[in-house]
Short mmCIF file of C-alpha atoms in Angstrom, two decimals:
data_model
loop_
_atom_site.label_atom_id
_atom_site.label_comp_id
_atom_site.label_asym_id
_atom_site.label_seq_id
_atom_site.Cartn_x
_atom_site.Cartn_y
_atom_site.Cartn_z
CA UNK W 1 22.56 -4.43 22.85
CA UNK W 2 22.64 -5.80 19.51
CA UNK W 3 25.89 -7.50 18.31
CA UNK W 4 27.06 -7.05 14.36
CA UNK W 5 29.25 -9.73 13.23
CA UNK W 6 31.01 -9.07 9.96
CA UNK W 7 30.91 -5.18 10.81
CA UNK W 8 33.60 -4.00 8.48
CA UNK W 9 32.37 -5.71 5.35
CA UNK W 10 30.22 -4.40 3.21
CA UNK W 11 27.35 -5.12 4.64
CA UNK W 12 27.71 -4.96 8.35
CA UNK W 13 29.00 -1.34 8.02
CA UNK W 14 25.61 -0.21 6.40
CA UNK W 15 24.21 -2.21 9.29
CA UNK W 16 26.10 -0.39 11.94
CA UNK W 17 25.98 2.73 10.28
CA UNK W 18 22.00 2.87 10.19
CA UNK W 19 21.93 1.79 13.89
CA UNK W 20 24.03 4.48 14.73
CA UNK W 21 21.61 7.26 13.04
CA UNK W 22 19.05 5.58 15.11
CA UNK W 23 21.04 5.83 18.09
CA UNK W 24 20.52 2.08 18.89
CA UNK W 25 23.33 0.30 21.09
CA UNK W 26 25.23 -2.25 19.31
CA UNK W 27 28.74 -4.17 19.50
CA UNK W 28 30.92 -4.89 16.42
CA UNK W 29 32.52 -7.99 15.83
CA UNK W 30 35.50 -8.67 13.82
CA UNK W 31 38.60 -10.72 13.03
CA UNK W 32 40.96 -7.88 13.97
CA UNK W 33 40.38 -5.56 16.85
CA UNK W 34 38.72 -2.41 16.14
CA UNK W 35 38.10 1.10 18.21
CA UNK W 36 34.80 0.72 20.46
CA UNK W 37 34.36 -3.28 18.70
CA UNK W 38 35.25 -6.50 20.08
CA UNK W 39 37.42 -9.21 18.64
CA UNK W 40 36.21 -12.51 17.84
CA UNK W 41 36.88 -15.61 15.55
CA UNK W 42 34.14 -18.11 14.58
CA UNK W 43 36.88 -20.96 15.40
CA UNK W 44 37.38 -19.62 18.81
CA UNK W 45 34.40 -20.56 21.72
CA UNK W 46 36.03 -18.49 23.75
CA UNK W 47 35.98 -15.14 21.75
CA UNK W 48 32.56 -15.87 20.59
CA UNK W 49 31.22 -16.06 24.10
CA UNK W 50 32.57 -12.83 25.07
CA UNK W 51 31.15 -11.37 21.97
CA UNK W 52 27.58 -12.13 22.74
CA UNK W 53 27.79 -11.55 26.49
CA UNK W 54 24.97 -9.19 27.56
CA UNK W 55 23.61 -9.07 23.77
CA UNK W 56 19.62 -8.90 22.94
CA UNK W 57 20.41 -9.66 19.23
CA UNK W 58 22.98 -10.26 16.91
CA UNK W 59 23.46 -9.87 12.99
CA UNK W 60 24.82 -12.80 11.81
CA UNK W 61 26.61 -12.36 8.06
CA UNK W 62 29.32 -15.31 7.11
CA UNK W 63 30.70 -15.37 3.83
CA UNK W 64 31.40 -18.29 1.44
CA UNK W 65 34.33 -20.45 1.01
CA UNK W 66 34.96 -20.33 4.66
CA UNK W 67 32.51 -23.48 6.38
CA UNK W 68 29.52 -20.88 7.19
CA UNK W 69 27.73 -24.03 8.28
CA UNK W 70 30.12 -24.60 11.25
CA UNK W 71 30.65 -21.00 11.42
CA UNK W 72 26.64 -20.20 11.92
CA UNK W 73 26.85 -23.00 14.20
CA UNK W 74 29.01 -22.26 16.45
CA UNK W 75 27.78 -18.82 16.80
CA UNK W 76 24.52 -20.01 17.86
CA UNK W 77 25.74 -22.42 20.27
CA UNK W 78 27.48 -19.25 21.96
CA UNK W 79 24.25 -16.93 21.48
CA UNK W 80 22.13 -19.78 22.86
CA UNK W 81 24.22 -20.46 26.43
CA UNK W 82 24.33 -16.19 26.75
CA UNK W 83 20.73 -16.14 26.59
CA UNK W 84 20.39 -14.12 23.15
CA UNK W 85 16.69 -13.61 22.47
CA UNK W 86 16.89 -12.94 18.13
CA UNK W 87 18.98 -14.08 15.36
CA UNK W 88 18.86 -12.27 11.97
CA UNK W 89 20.72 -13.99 9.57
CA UNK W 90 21.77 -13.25 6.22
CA UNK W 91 22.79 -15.58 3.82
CA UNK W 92 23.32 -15.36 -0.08
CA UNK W 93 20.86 -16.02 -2.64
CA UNK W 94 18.24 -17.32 -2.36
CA UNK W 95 18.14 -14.09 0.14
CA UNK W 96 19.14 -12.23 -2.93
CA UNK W 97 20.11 -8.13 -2.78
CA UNK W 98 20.77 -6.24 0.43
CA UNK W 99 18.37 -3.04 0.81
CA UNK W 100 18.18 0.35 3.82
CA UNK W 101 16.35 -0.99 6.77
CA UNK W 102 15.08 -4.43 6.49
CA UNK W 103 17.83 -5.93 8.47
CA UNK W 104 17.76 -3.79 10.95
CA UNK W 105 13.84 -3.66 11.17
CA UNK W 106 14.01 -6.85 12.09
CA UNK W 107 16.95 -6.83 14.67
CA UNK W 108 15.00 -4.08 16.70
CA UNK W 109 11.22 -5.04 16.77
CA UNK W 110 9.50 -8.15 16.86
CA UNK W 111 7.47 -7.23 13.56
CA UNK W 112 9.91 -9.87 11.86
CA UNK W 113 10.24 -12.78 14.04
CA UNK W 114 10.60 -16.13 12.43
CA UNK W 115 9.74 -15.11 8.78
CA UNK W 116 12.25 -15.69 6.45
CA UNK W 117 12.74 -13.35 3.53
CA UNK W 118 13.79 -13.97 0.03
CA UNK W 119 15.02 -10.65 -1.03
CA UNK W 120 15.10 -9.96 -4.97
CA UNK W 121 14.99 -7.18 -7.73
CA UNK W 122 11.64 -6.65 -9.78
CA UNK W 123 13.26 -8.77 -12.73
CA UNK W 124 15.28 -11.56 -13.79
CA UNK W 125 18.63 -10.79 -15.25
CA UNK W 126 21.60 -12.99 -16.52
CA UNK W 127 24.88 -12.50 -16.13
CA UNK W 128 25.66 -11.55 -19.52
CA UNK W 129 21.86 -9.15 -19.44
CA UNK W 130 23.95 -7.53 -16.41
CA UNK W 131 27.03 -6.15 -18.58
CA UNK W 132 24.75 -5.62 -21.04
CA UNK W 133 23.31 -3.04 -18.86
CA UNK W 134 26.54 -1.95 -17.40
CA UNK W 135 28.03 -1.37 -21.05
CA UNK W 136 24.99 0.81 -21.20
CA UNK W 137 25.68 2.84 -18.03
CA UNK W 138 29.20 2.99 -18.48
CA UNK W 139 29.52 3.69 -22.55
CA UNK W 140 32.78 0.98 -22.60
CA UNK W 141 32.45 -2.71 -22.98
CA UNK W 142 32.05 -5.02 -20.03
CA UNK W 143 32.73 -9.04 -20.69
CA UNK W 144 31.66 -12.06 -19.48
CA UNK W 145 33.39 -14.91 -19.42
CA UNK W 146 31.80 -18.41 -18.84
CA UNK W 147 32.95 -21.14 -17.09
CA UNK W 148 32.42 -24.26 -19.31
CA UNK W 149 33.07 -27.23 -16.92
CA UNK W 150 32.09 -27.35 -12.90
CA UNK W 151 35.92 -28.81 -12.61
CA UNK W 152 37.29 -25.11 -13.35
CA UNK W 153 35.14 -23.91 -9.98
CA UNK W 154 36.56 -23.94 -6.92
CA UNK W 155 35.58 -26.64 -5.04
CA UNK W 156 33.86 -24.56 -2.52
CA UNK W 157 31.63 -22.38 -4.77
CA UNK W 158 30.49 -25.75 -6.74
CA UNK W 159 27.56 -26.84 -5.04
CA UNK W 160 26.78 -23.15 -5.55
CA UNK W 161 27.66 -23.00 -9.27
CA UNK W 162 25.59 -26.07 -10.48
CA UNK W 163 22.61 -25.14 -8.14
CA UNK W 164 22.44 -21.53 -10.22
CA UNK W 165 23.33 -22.92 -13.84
CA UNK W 166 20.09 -25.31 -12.52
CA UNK W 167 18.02 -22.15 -12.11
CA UNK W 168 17.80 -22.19 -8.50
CA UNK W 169 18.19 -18.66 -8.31
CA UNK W 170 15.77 -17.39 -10.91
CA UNK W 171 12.60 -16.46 -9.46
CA UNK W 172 10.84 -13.26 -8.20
CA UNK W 173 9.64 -12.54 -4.72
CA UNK W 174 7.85 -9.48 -3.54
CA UNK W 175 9.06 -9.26 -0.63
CA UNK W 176 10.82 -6.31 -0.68
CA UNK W 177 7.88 -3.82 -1.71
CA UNK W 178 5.89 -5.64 0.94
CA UNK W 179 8.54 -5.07 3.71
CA UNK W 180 9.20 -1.48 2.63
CA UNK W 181 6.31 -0.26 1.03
CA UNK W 182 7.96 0.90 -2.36
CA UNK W 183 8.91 -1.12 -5.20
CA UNK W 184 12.52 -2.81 -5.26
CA UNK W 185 15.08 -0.85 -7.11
CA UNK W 186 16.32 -2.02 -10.63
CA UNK W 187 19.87 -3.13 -11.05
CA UNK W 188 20.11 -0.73 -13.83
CA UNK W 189 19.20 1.99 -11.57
CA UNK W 190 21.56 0.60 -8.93
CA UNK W 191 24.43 0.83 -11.62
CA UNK W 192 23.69 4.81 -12.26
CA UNK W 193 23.68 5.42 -8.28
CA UNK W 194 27.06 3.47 -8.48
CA UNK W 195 28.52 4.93 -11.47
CA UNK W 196 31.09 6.44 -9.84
CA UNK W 197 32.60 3.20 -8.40
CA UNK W 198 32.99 1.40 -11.24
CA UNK W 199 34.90 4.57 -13.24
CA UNK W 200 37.00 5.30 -10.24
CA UNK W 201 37.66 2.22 -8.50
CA UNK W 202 39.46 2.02 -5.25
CA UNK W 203 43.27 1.05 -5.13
#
């Protein structure tokens, strides 16, 4: 049994949706209860300790500004006194774009164990090369608007902020084509595939 935390976000639901088509067992965890998921906070022992009873592995996803840190932690604490055997956790870059199967490659073979991937596109691309290429795409202007001074950034997302205006983020990996065996898509690409989104957004 493998336990998805995060499952109606964005990610999670790609995650349970490609364990369903492989018809692999799993439990979904959220904040609010769900059909055929179970309810769980990451401030509440007690709900995280039913979440992970009886579970093999879990998917662990935890999204900035709440404290992931204590968050992660206390998830593994629970996962750890259940007996748990894997982890897979995502975080945000440097783990970089999300991409069909790796995550759950690793959540249901062993192929994967204690590696750690830094997941990236096949080139480096500003912000403002980004709405460039959206402009593009879209035929209609797309700005970007800089924040001059770390003291207009939430305090949460500065750590963040300065370590990417550093260049923290701005390298290559090829991780991707080695995990999948095809070269990682282009964001360009990614905006065609996604056209339709951006020209018909949701309510």
């Amino acid at each position: 049994m493998i336990l998805i935390t995060g499952a109606t976000g964005t990610i999670g639901s790609h995650v349970a949706r490609l364990l369903t088509e492989q018809e692999v067992p799993f439990r979904a965890m959220s904040r609010r209860a769900q059909p055929g998921g179970v309810q769980a906070d990451f401030d509440d022992p007690a709900s995280l300790a039913r979440a992970v009873a009886g579970v093999d592995a879990v998917f662990l996803v935890t999204v900035p500004p709440v404290p992931t840190a204590a968050h992660d932690l206390a998830l593994l604490e629970a996962a750890r006194a259940a007996g748990v055997r894997k982890i897979v956790k995502l975080s945000a870059i440097g783990s970089g774009k999300t991409f069909d199967g790796a995550t759950v490659a690793a959540l249901t073979g062993d192929a994967h164990d204690g590696r750690r991937y830094d997941l990236s596109g096949p080139e480096l691309l500003t912000f403002a090369d980004q709405a460039a290429i959206l402009e593009g795409v879209l035929a209609r202007p797309v700005d970007v608007t800089d924040v001059p001074t770390l003291d207009q950034v939430p305090a949460a997302m500065a750590t963040g902020v300065a370590w990417a205006r550093a260049g923290g983020a701005a390298y290559l990996t090829d991780h991707v084509p080695r995990i999948l065996g095809r070269p990682a898509g282009t964001f360009e690409q990614w905006a065609h595939d996604h056209r339709e989104a951006f020209t018909n957004p949701r309510e």
